[in-house]
CSV table of C-alpha atoms in Angstrom, one decimal:
chain,number,residue,atom,x,y,z
A,1,MET,CA,-50.6,-20.3,4.9
A,2,PRO,CA,-48.4,-23.0,3.5
A,3,ILE,CA,-46.9,-22.2,0.0
A,4,ALA,CA,-48.5,-25.1,-1.7
A,5,LYS,CA,-52.0,-24.0,-0.3
A,6,LYS,CA,-51.5,-20.4,-1.6
A,7,PHE,CA,-50.7,-21.8,-5.0
A,8,SER,CA,-53.6,-24.2,-5.0
A,9,ASP,CA,-56.0,-21.3,-4.2
A,10,ARG,CA,-54.5,-19.0,-6.6
A,11,GLU,CA,-54.8,-21.5,-9.4
A,12,ARG,CA,-58.3,-22.3,-8.4
A,13,ARG,CA,-59.3,-18.7,-8.4
A,14,ARG,CA,-57.7,-18.4,-11.9
A,15,THR,CA,-59.6,-21.3,-13.3
A,16,GLU,CA,-62.9,-20.1,-11.9
A,17,ALA,CA,-62.3,-16.7,-13.6
A,18,GLU,CA,-61.7,-18.3,-17.0
A,19,PRO,CA,-64.5,-17.8,-19.5
A,20,VAL,CA,-66.8,-20.9,-19.7
A,21,CYS,CA,-66.4,-21.6,-23.4
A,22,LEU,CA,-65.7,-24.4,-25.6
A,23,SER,CA,-62.2,-24.1,-27.2
A,24,PRO,CA,-59.8,-26.0,-29.5
A,25,VAL,CA,-57.2,-25.5,-26.7
A,26,ARG,CA,-57.9,-27.3,-23.4
A,27,ARG,CA,-56.3,-26.0,-20.1
A,28,VAL,CA,-55.0,-29.2,-18.4
A,29,ASP,CA,-54.4,-28.8,-14.7
A,30,ARG,CA,-55.9,-32.2,-13.4
A,31,VAL,CA,-57.9,-34.9,-14.6
A,32,ALA,CA,-60.6,-37.4,-13.3
A,33,ALA,CA,-58.4,-40.3,-12.8
A,34,GLU,CA,-59.8,-43.5,-11.3
A,35,GLU,CA,-56.5,-44.9,-10.2
A,36,ARG,CA,-53.6,-43.2,-8.1
A,37,VAL,CA,-51.7,-41.7,-11.0
A,38,CYS,CA,-50.3,-38.1,-11.3
A,39,ALA,CA,-47.9,-36.0,-13.2
A,40,ILE,CA,-44.8,-34.0,-12.1
A,41,THR,CA,-43.7,-31.1,-14.4
A,42,PHE,CA,-40.5,-29.0,-14.3
A,43,ASP,CA,-40.2,-25.5,-15.5
A,44,ASP,CA,-37.3,-23.4,-17.1
A,45,GLY,CA,-34.8,-26.2,-18.0
A,46,PRO,CA,-32.9,-27.9,-19.2
A,47,CYS,CA,-30.3,-26.6,-16.5
A,48,GLY,CA,-26.6,-27.4,-17.1
A,49,LEU,CA,-25.5,-26.0,-13.8
A,50,PRO,CA,-24.9,-28.3,-10.8
A,51,ALA,CA,-27.4,-28.5,-7.9
A,52,LEU,CA,-26.6,-26.2,-5.0
A,53,PRO,CA,-25.6,-27.4,-2.5
A,54,ASP,CA,-24.0,-29.9,-4.8
A,55,ARG,CA,-23.9,-33.5,-3.4
A,56,PHE,CA,-24.1,-35.0,-6.8
A,57,ARG,CA,-20.4,-34.6,-8.0
A,58,GLY,CA,-21.1,-31.7,-10.3
A,59,LYS,CA,-23.9,-33.4,-12.3
A,60,PRO,CA,-26.3,-30.9,-14.2
A,61,LEU,CA,-29.3,-30.3,-12.2
A,62,THR,CA,-31.7,-31.7,-14.9
A,63,LEU,CA,-29.7,-35.0,-15.0
A,64,VAL,CA,-30.0,-35.2,-11.3
A,65,LEU,CA,-33.8,-34.8,-11.4
A,66,ALA,CA,-34.0,-37.3,-14.1
A,67,GLU,CA,-32.2,-39.9,-12.1
A,68,ILE,CA,-34.2,-39.3,-9.0
A,69,LEU,CA,-37.3,-39.8,-11.0
A,70,GLU,CA,-36.1,-42.9,-12.5
A,71,HIS,CA,-35.0,-44.4,-9.2
A,72,PHE,CA,-38.7,-44.3,-8.3
A,73,GLY,CA,-39.9,-45.6,-11.6
A,74,ALA,CA,-41.3,-42.2,-12.3
A,75,ARG,CA,-41.3,-40.2,-15.6
A,76,GLY,CA,-41.6,-36.4,-15.6
A,77,THR,CA,-42.8,-33.7,-18.1
A,78,PHE,CA,-39.9,-31.1,-18.5
A,79,CYS,CA,-41.2,-27.7,-19.8
A,80,VAL,CA,-38.2,-26.4,-21.6
A,81,VAL,CA,-36.9,-23.1,-23.0
A,82,GLY,CA,-34.7,-22.5,-26.1
A,83,ASP,CA,-32.1,-19.9,-25.2
A,84,THR,CA,-32.2,-16.8,-23.0
A,85,ALA,CA,-28.6,-15.6,-24.2
A,86,GLY,CA,-30.2,-12.9,-26.4
A,87,ASN,CA,-32.0,-11.2,-23.4
A,88,TYR,CA,-29.4,-8.5,-23.1
A,89,PRO,CA,-28.5,-5.8,-22.3
A,90,ASP,CA,-29.7,-6.2,-18.7
A,91,ARG,CA,-28.6,-6.2,-15.1
A,92,PRO,CA,-29.0,-8.6,-12.3
A,93,GLY,CA,-31.6,-7.8,-9.6
A,94,LYS,CA,-31.4,-8.0,-5.8
A,95,PRO,CA,-30.5,-11.5,-4.6
A,96,GLY,CA,-33.7,-13.2,-3.1
A,97,SER,CA,-35.9,-10.9,-5.1
A,98,PRO,CA,-38.2,-11.8,-8.1
A,99,SER,CA,-35.7,-10.0,-10.4
A,100,TRP,CA,-32.7,-12.0,-9.0
A,101,ASN,CA,-31.9,-13.3,-12.5
A,102,GLY,CA,-32.6,-10.2,-14.5
A,103,LEU,CA,-34.2,-6.6,-14.1
A,104,ALA,CA,-35.6,-6.6,-17.6
A,105,PHE,CA,-35.5,-10.3,-18.6
A,106,ASP,CA,-35.3,-13.7,-17.3
A,107,HIS,CA,-31.9,-15.4,-17.7
A,108,LEU,CA,-31.9,-19.2,-17.3
A,109,PRO,CA,-30.3,-20.9,-15.4
A,110,ASP,CA,-28.7,-17.5,-14.2
A,111,PHE,CA,-27.6,-14.2,-15.0
A,112,GLY,CA,-24.5,-14.5,-17.1
A,113,GLN,CA,-24.8,-18.2,-17.3
A,114,ASP,CA,-27.5,-18.4,-20.1
A,115,VAL,CA,-25.1,-20.7,-22.1
A,116,ARG,CA,-25.5,-23.3,-19.3
A,117,GLY,CA,-29.1,-23.8,-20.0
A,118,GLY,CA,-31.7,-24.2,-22.6
A,119,VAL,CA,-32.3,-26.5,-25.5
A,120,VAL,CA,-29.8,-24.8,-27.6
A,121,HIS,CA,-26.9,-25.1,-25.1
A,122,CYS,CA,-27.7,-28.5,-23.5
A,123,PRO,CA,-28.9,-30.8,-26.3
A,124,GLU,CA,-27.2,-33.8,-24.5
A,125,LEU,CA,-29.8,-33.1,-21.6
A,126,ILE,CA,-32.7,-33.2,-23.9
A,127,SER,CA,-31.4,-36.5,-25.5
A,128,ARG,CA,-31.0,-37.9,-22.0
A,129,LEU,CA,-34.5,-37.1,-21.0
A,130,LEU,CA,-36.1,-38.6,-24.0
A,131,ALA,CA,-33.9,-41.7,-23.5
A,132,GLY,CA,-35.3,-41.9,-20.0
A,133,GLY,CA,-38.8,-41.9,-21.2
A,134,HIS,CA,-39.6,-38.4,-20.1
A,135,GLU,CA,-41.7,-35.9,-22.0
A,136,ILE,CA,-40.8,-32.5,-23.3
A,137,ALA,CA,-43.3,-29.6,-23.3
A,138,GLY,CA,-42.8,-26.0,-24.4
A,139,HIS,CA,-42.1,-23.0,-22.1
A,140,SER,CA,-41.3,-20.6,-24.9
A,141,TYR,CA,-38.0,-20.0,-26.6
A,142,THR,CA,-36.7,-16.9,-24.8
A,143,HIS,CA,-38.9,-17.1,-21.5
A,144,VAL,CA,-40.1,-13.5,-22.3
A,145,PRO,CA,-43.8,-13.2,-21.0
A,146,PHE,CA,-46.5,-12.9,-23.5
A,147,GLY,CA,-47.8,-9.9,-22.0
A,148,ARG,CA,-47.4,-7.5,-19.0
A,149,THR,CA,-46.6,-9.0,-15.7
A,150,SER,CA,-47.7,-8.3,-12.2
A,151,LEU,CA,-46.6,-5.1,-10.2
A,152,LEU,CA,-43.8,-7.2,-8.7
A,153,ARG,CA,-42.1,-7.5,-11.9
A,154,SER,CA,-43.5,-4.4,-13.7
A,155,GLY,CA,-40.0,-3.6,-15.1
A,156,ARG,CA,-39.9,-6.8,-17.0
A,157,ARG,CA,-40.2,-6.7,-20.8
A,158,SER,CA,-43.0,-8.6,-22.5
A,159,GLN,CA,-43.7,-9.7,-26.2
A,160,PRO,CA,-45.1,-6.8,-28.1
A,161,ASP,CA,-47.9,-8.7,-30.0
A,162,LEU,CA,-49.3,-12.0,-31.1
A,163,GLU,CA,-46.9,-12.3,-34.1
A,164,ALA,CA,-43.9,-12.0,-31.6
A,165,VAL,CA,-45.4,-14.7,-29.4
A,166,LEU,CA,-45.9,-16.9,-32.3
A,167,ALA,CA,-42.5,-16.5,-33.7
A,168,ASP,CA,-41.1,-17.3,-30.2
A,169,LEU,CA,-43.2,-20.5,-29.9
A,170,ARG,CA,-42.3,-21.5,-33.5
A,171,ARG,CA,-38.6,-21.1,-32.8
A,172,LEU,CA,-38.7,-23.7,-29.9
A,173,HIS,CA,-40.9,-25.9,-32.0
A,174,ARG,CA,-38.5,-26.0,-34.8
A,175,ALA,CA,-35.5,-26.6,-32.4
A,176,MET,CA,-37.3,-29.6,-30.9
A,177,GLU,CA,-38.4,-31.0,-34.5
A,178,THR,CA,-34.9,-30.3,-36.1
A,179,GLY,CA,-32.9,-31.7,-33.3
A,180,TRP,CA,-34.9,-34.7,-32.3
A,181,GLY,CA,-37.9,-35.2,-34.6
A,182,TYR,CA,-40.0,-34.3,-31.5
A,183,PRO,CA,-43.2,-32.3,-32.1
A,184,LEU,CA,-44.3,-30.3,-29.0
A,185,ARG,CA,-48.0,-30.8,-28.1
A,186,LEU,CA,-48.2,-29.2,-24.7
A,187,SER,CA,-46.9,-25.7,-23.6
A,188,ARG,CA,-46.9,-23.4,-20.5
A,189,PRO,CA,-46.7,-19.8,-20.9
A,190,PRO,CA,-43.7,-18.2,-19.3
A,191,ARG,CA,-44.5,-16.7,-15.9
A,192,ARG,CA,-47.9,-18.1,-16.7
A,193,VAL,CA,-49.2,-14.8,-18.2
A,194,ASP,CA,-52.0,-15.2,-20.6
A,195,ALA,CA,-52.9,-11.7,-21.9
A,196,ILE,CA,-51.2,-10.7,-25.3
A,197,LYS,CA,-51.5,-7.2,-26.6
A,198,GLY,CA,-54.2,-6.6,-29.3
A,199,GLY,CA,-57.0,-8.3,-27.4
A,200,PHE,CA,-55.5,-11.8,-27.7
A,201,THR,CA,-54.3,-14.5,-25.2
A,202,SER,CA,-52.2,-17.5,-24.9
A,203,TYR,CA,-55.3,-19.6,-26.1
A,204,ASP,CA,-55.1,-17.8,-29.4
A,205,ALA,CA,-51.4,-18.4,-29.7
A,206,PHE,CA,-51.7,-22.1,-28.6
A,207,ALA,CA,-54.7,-22.8,-31.0
A,208,LEU,CA,-52.5,-21.5,-34.0
A,209,MET,CA,-49.7,-23.8,-32.8
A,210,GLY,CA,-52.0,-26.8,-32.2
A,211,TYR,CA,-50.9,-27.0,-28.5
A,212,HIS,CA,-53.0,-27.7,-25.3
A,213,TYR,CA,-52.3,-25.4,-22.3
A,214,LEU,CA,-50.2,-27.2,-19.7
A,215,ALA,CA,-51.3,-25.9,-16.2
A,216,SER,CA,-50.9,-27.4,-12.8
A,217,SER,CA,-53.0,-28.1,-9.7
A,218,PHE,CA,-50.4,-28.5,-7.0
A,219,ASP,CA,-47.4,-26.4,-6.2
A,220,GLY,CA,-44.4,-28.8,-5.3
A,221,ALA,CA,-42.6,-25.5,-4.2
A,222,GLY,CA,-38.8,-24.9,-4.1
A,223,ARG,CA,-38.9,-21.5,-5.8
A,224,LEU,CA,-39.0,-19.0,-3.1
A,225,PRO,CA,-36.1,-18.2,-0.6
A,226,LEU,CA,-36.5,-18.9,3.1
A,227,THR,CA,-34.2,-18.7,6.0
A,228,GLY,CA,-32.1,-21.5,4.8
A,229,TYR,CA,-31.8,-24.7,2.7
A,230,ALA,CA,-33.3,-27.1,5.2
A,231,SER,CA,-36.4,-24.8,5.6
A,232,GLU,CA,-36.8,-24.6,1.8
A,233,VAL,CA,-36.7,-28.4,1.5
A,234,GLU,CA,-39.1,-28.7,4.5
A,235,ALA,CA,-41.6,-26.3,2.9
A,236,ALA,CA,-41.6,-28.2,-0.4
A,237,TRP,CA,-42.5,-31.7,0.8
A,238,ARG,CA,-44.3,-31.1,4.2
A,239,PRO,CA,-47.5,-29.8,2.6
A,240,MET,CA,-47.6,-32.8,0.3
A,241,GLU,CA,-47.3,-35.1,3.4
A,242,ARG,CA,-50.2,-33.4,5.3
A,243,LEU,CA,-52.3,-33.5,2.2
A,244,LEU,CA,-51.8,-37.2,1.7
A,245,LEU,CA,-52.1,-37.9,5.3
A,246,GLU,CA,-55.5,-36.2,5.3
A,247,ASP,CA,-56.7,-38.0,2.1
A,248,PRO,CA,-54.4,-40.5,0.3
A,249,ASP,CA,-56.3,-39.9,-2.9
A,250,ALA,CA,-55.9,-36.1,-2.9
A,251,LEU,CA,-53.2,-36.2,-5.6
A,252,ARG,CA,-55.0,-38.5,-7.9
A,253,GLY,CA,-55.1,-37.1,-11.5
A,254,GLN,CA,-53.2,-34.0,-10.4
A,255,ILE,CA,-50.4,-32.2,-12.2
A,256,ILE,CA,-47.5,-31.1,-9.8
A,257,SER,CA,-45.4,-28.2,-10.6
A,258,LEU,CA,-41.6,-28.0,-9.7
A,259,PRO,CA,-38.6,-25.9,-11.0
A,260,ASP,CA,-35.8,-27.3,-13.1
A,261,GLY,CA,-33.4,-24.4,-11.9
A,262,TYR,CA,-32.3,-22.3,-9.0
A,263,ASN,CA,-34.6,-20.6,-6.5
A,264,MET,CA,-34.3,-16.8,-5.8
A,265,ALA,CA,-31.5,-17.7,-3.3
A,266,ARG,CA,-29.6,-19.6,-6.0
A,267,ARG,CA,-30.3,-22.8,-4.2
A,268,THR,CA,-32.0,-26.0,-5.5
A,269,PRO,CA,-34.2,-27.6,-2.6
A,270,VAL,CA,-35.9,-29.3,-5.4
A,271,THR,CA,-33.4,-32.1,-5.5
A,272,ASP,CA,-33.9,-33.0,-1.8
A,273,SER,CA,-37.7,-32.3,-1.8
A,274,LEU,CA,-38.4,-34.4,-5.0
A,275,GLU,CA,-36.9,-37.4,-3.4
A,276,LYS,CA,-39.1,-37.1,-0.3
A,277,GLN,CA,-42.2,-36.4,-2.5
A,278,LEU,CA,-41.6,-39.4,-4.7
A,279,ARG,CA,-41.3,-41.6,-1.6
A,280,LEU,CA,-44.6,-40.3,-0.2
A,281,LEU,CA,-46.3,-41.1,-3.6
A,282,SER,CA,-44.6,-44.5,-4.1
A,283,ASP,CA,-45.5,-45.6,-0.6
A,284,LEU,CA,-49.2,-44.8,-1.4
A,285,GLY,CA,-49.1,-46.6,-4.8
A,286,TYR,CA,-49.1,-43.7,-7.1
A,287,LYS,CA,-47.6,-43.9,-10.6
A,288,VAL,CA,-46.0,-40.7,-11.8
A,289,LEU,CA,-46.7,-40.4,-15.6
A,290,PRO,CA,-45.7,-37.9,-18.3
A,291,VAL,CA,-48.7,-35.5,-18.8
A,292,SER,CA,-49.6,-36.9,-22.2
A,293,GLU,CA,-49.8,-40.5,-20.7
A,294,LEU,CA,-52.0,-39.2,-17.9
A,295,LEU,CA,-54.3,-37.6,-20.4
A,296,GLU,CA,-54.5,-40.9,-22.3
A,297,ARG,CA,-55.9,-42.6,-19.2
A,298,ALA,CA,-58.0,-39.8,-18.2
A,299,PRO,CA,-58.5,-37.1,-20.8
A,300,PHE,CA,-61.0,-34.8,-19.0
A,301,ARG,CA,-61.5,-33.1,-15.6
A,302,ASP,CA,-65.1,-34.0,-14.8
A,303,VAL,CA,-65.9,-37.3,-16.4
A,304,ALA,CA,-64.2,-40.7,-16.7
A,305,ALA,CA,-62.8,-41.7,-20.2
A,306,ASP,CA,-64.9,-44.7,-20.5
A,307,SER,CA,-68.2,-43.1,-19.4
A,308,PRO,CA,-70.7,-42.4,-22.1
A,309,ALA,CA,-69.9,-38.7,-22.0
A,310,GLY,CA,-66.2,-39.4,-22.1
A,311,ARG,CA,-66.6,-41.7,-25.0
A,312,GLY,CA,-68.7,-39.3,-26.9
A,313,ALA,CA,-66.4,-36.4,-26.3
A,314,ARG,CA,-63.3,-38.5,-27.4
A,315,ARG,CA,-65.3,-39.4,-30.7
A,316,LEU,CA,-65.8,-35.9,-31.5
A,317,LEU,CA,-62.4,-34.7,-30.6
A,318,GLY,CA,-61.2,-37.3,-33.0
A,319,LEU,CA,-63.2,-35.7,-35.7
A,320,GLY,CA,-61.5,-32.4,-35.1
A,321,TRP,CA,-64.5,-30.9,-33.2
A,322,CYS,CA,-64.2,-28.5,-30.2
A,323,ALA,CA,-66.2,-30.8,-27.9
A,324,VAL,CA,-64.7,-29.8,-24.6
A,325,TYR,CA,-64.7,-26.6,-22.7
A,326,ARG,CA,-61.5,-24.5,-22.2
A,327,ASP,CA,-61.0,-25.8,-18.6
A,328,ASN,CA,-60.9,-29.3,-20.0
A,329,THR,CA,-64.4,-30.1,-18.6
A,330,VAL,CA,-67.1,-32.0,-20.7
A,331,ARG,CA,-70.1,-30.9,-18.7
A,332,PRO,CA,-72.5,-33.6,-20.2
A,333,ASP,CA,-75.6,-32.2,-18.4
A,334,ALA,CA,-75.1,-28.6,-19.7
A,335,VAL,CA,-77.7,-27.5,-22.1
A,336,LEU,CA,-76.3,-27.1,-25.7
A,337,THR,CA,-76.7,-23.5,-27.0
A,338,ARG,CA,-76.7,-22.4,-30.6
A,339,GLY,CA,-73.2,-20.7,-30.2
A,340,GLU,CA,-71.9,-23.9,-28.7
A,341,LEU,CA,-73.1,-25.9,-31.5
A,342,ALA,CA,-71.3,-23.7,-34.0
A,343,MET,CA,-68.2,-23.8,-32.1
A,344,MET,CA,-68.2,-27.6,-31.6
A,345,ALA,CA,-68.4,-28.1,-35.4
A,346,PHE,CA,-66.5,-25.1,-36.7
A,347,GLY,CA,-64.2,-23.9,-33.9
A,348,GLY,CA,-61.2,-26.0,-35.0
A,349,GLU,CA,-61.2,-24.5,-38.6
A,350,THR,CA,-61.9,-20.9,-37.7
A,351,VAL,CA,-58.9,-20.2,-35.5
A,352,ARG,CA,-57.3,-17.8,-38.0
A,353,ARG,CA,-60.7,-16.2,-38.8
A,354,ARG,CA,-61.1,-15.4,-35.2
A,355,ILE,CA,-57.7,-13.4,-35.2
A,356,GLU,CA,-58.9,-11.6,-38.2
A,357,LEU,CA,-62.3,-10.7,-36.7
A,358,VAL,CA,-60.7,-9.3,-33.5
A,359,ARG,CA,-58.3,-7.2,-35.6
A,360,SER,CA,-61.0,-5.9,-37.9
A,361,GLY,CA,-63.2,-4.9,-35.0
A,362,ARG,CA,-66.2,-5.8,-37.1
A,363,ALA,CA,-69.1,-7.5,-35.4
A,364,PRO,CA,-70.4,-10.5,-37.6
A,365,PHE,CA,-73.9,-10.3,-36.0
A,366,ARG,CA,-75.9,-7.7,-34.3
A,367,ASP,CA,-75.7,-9.7,-31.1
A,368,MET,CA,-72.2,-11.1,-31.2
A,369,GLY,CA,-69.1,-8.9,-31.1
A,370,PRO,CA,-65.8,-9.6,-32.8
A,371,ARG,CA,-64.2,-10.7,-29.7
A,372,ASP,CA,-66.9,-13.3,-28.8
A,373,SER,CA,-65.4,-16.7,-28.3
A,374,TYR,CA,-67.9,-18.1,-30.8
A,375,ALA,CA,-68.2,-15.4,-33.3
A,376,ALA,CA,-65.9,-16.8,-36.1
A,377,ALA,CA,-67.4,-20.2,-35.8
A,378,ALA,CA,-71.0,-18.8,-35.9
A,379,ALA,CA,-70.2,-16.8,-38.9
A,380,GLN,CA,-68.9,-19.9,-40.6
A,381,ALA,CA,-71.9,-22.0,-39.6
A,382,VAL,CA,-74.1,-19.5,-41.1
A,383,GLU,CA,-72.2,-19.4,-44.3
A,384,ALA,CA,-72.3,-23.1,-44.6
A,385,GLY,CA,-75.9,-23.2,-44.0
A,386,ALA,CA,-75.6,-25.4,-40.9
A,387,ILE,CA,-77.3,-22.8,-38.6
A,388,SER,CA,-79.5,-19.8,-39.5
A,389,ALA,CA,-79.4,-16.2,-38.4
A,390,VAL,CA,-82.5,-14.1,-38.7
A,391,ASN,CA,-82.5,-10.4,-39.1
A,392,GLY,CA,-78.6,-10.3,-38.4
A,393,ARG,CA,-79.0,-12.0,-35.1
A,394,PHE,CA,-77.4,-15.3,-34.2
A,395,ARG,CA,-78.9,-15.8,-30.8
A,396,PRO,CA,-75.8,-17.6,-29.4
A,397,GLU,CA,-77.2,-18.1,-25.9
A,398,ASP,CA,-80.5,-19.8,-27.0
A,399,ALA,CA,-80.9,-23.4,-26.5
A,400,VAL,CA,-80.5,-25.5,-29.7
A,401,SER,CA,-84.1,-26.4,-31.0
A,402,PRO,CA,-85.2,-29.4,-32.9
A,403,VAL,CA,-85.3,-27.4,-36.0
A,404,ASP,CA,-81.8,-26.0,-35.4
A,405,LEU,CA,-80.5,-29.7,-34.9
A,406,ALA,CA,-82.2,-31.1,-38.0
A,407,GLN,CA,-80.8,-28.2,-40.1
A,408,PHE,CA,-77.3,-28.7,-38.7
A,409,CYS,CA,-77.0,-32.4,-39.0
A,410,ALA,CA,-78.5,-32.5,-42.5
A,411,THR,CA,-75.9,-29.9,-43.6
A,412,ARG,CA,-72.9,-30.8,-41.5
A,413,LEU,CA,-73.3,-34.7,-41.3
A,414,GLY,CA,-75.5,-35.4,-44.3
A,415,ARG,CA,-78.0,-37.3,-42.0
A,416,THR,CA,-81.1,-36.1,-40.6
A,417,PRO,CA,-81.9,-37.0,-36.8
A,418,PRO,CA,-85.4,-37.9,-35.6
A,419,LEU,CA,-87.4,-34.8,-34.9
A,420,GLU,CA,-88.4,-35.3,-31.3
A,421,ARG,CA,-90.4,-33.0,-29.2
A,422,TRP,CA,-88.0,-31.7,-26.8
A,423,GLU,CA,-87.2,-28.1,-25.4
A,424,ARG,CA,-83.5,-28.5,-25.0
A,425,ILE,CA,-80.7,-31.0,-25.6
A,426,THR,CA,-77.7,-31.5,-23.3
A,427,HIS,CA,-74.2,-31.9,-24.4
A,428,GLY,CA,-74.3,-35.7,-23.5
A,429,GLU,CA,-77.4,-36.3,-25.4
A,430,PHE,CA,-75.9,-34.5,-28.4
A,431,PHE,CA,-72.8,-36.6,-28.2
A,432,ALA,CA,-75.0,-39.8,-28.3
A,433,LEU,CA,-77.1,-38.6,-31.0
A,434,VAL,CA,-74.2,-37.6,-33.3
A,435,THR,CA,-72.4,-40.8,-32.6
A,436,ALA,CA,-75.5,-42.7,-33.5
A,437,LEU,CA,-75.9,-40.9,-36.8
A,438,LEU,CA,-72.2,-41.3,-37.8
A,439,GLU,CA,-72.6,-45.1,-37.3
A,440,LYS,CA,-75.5,-45.4,-39.6
C-alpha cells in the first residue's frame, strides 16, 4: 500500500473516531473548496542545515523549500518549533529507526545539531518566510509530545500535564510575538499526539490558547527511509500523480503534509519531490495557499462559505459562539440538542470552567459527568437562566423544544422567537432564526 494511502486511511480513521461535538477548536484537515485550491504544510522547521544530497550550494533547507514554492507562485504554511537544545541528556537512536534523532527526545534538525534549527536559532529564516508571504503555525516549542506516544516510541518522554503543555505553547507564542509581532492562530501537536495526562487533550490546550487544530488530509511523504534517495523521491510524488490522474479535483480543498527536515536516513527527498508535486498541481490549475487563506475561501469541511448554512455559521462564529463541530463540519441538517444549544452560546466562555470541572471530578447534573464535552457550558446556561434543568437533570441529548428555544432567545438574545409548532429544529434552521432575530 502506498505511503500516502496509509496516511490518508489513518487520518480518516482518526477523524471518524473523534467525538462528534461542538467545540471552540476546529480540527482543520480539508475544506469544501469550490475551486482548485489546496495548502501545503511543513513540519519541524525552520531547518538551517543544507539539503542532503545538497545541490543548492549549501542553502538552508527551509530557504530551499521557500524558493521552490515561490518559483511556482505557491505559498506554504510552516509549522515551526522553538528550540530543542534543552532536550538533553539523551542518546541518538539507530539510523533509519523512528528514534534516529534521539532515544528520549526529538532533536531538530538532528541530534547534536539543535542550534541549526528552530525559531530561536534561525530567526533569519522566519523573517525570510514571512517576507515571502508564507504562513507560520505552531508545532510546540520543544517538540515534546503532549502525552504518551505509540509503542514504537515508548521510550520517548512526554509532557507531564496540561500546565506543562500550555507553558510550552506559550513559550513559542511569545517568541513569535516578541520577534515578529506575529500571533499564532494555528497549531499542530508534535507527533500528532492528542492525549494529555489528567483527562485532557490537545483540544483543551488549544482552546485555552485560542488556536485551531491544524491537521492534514494528504501525506506528501518524504519521512520514511527507503532503499535510496531516488526511491524516496518517487514514493513522495507518484501517489499524488496517480490520484490526480484518476480525479483532477481530488486535492481540491485538501491540506498536504511535508517535512521541513531530514528523514530517518538523514536525507531530504522533499526538495525534489516538492518540485514535482507543485508541477503536477500547477499543470492542473491549482493554487497553493497558506491554510488561513484557504479557510477564508472555504471555512468548513461540509458546506460552502456562501451557502445559507455557511453564512449562518460564520455569523455565529463572529459572535464568539461555538457553531461548528470539532471536525470543522457544520451539519446543517442535524437536529439541535439541548447540550448543543448550551455549547453554542456558552462554550467559548467556559473553556477554563471545563478544566476546573474535570479536575474536581464533580458532576454538574445527574445525567452529565464532569468530562462531558458540554458539561461546563450546560452549567453556565442554567445559571444564566437560558436553559432549565429539572430535578438535577439537564437532558443534553433531547431535541430543543419550542419552549426551550423561546427561553433561550429571550434570555441570551433579548428577543423572543415566534412559537411555532415543531418537534425539533435543525442547526441550519437555528442559524437562520438567530440571524433573523439579531437583525431586528
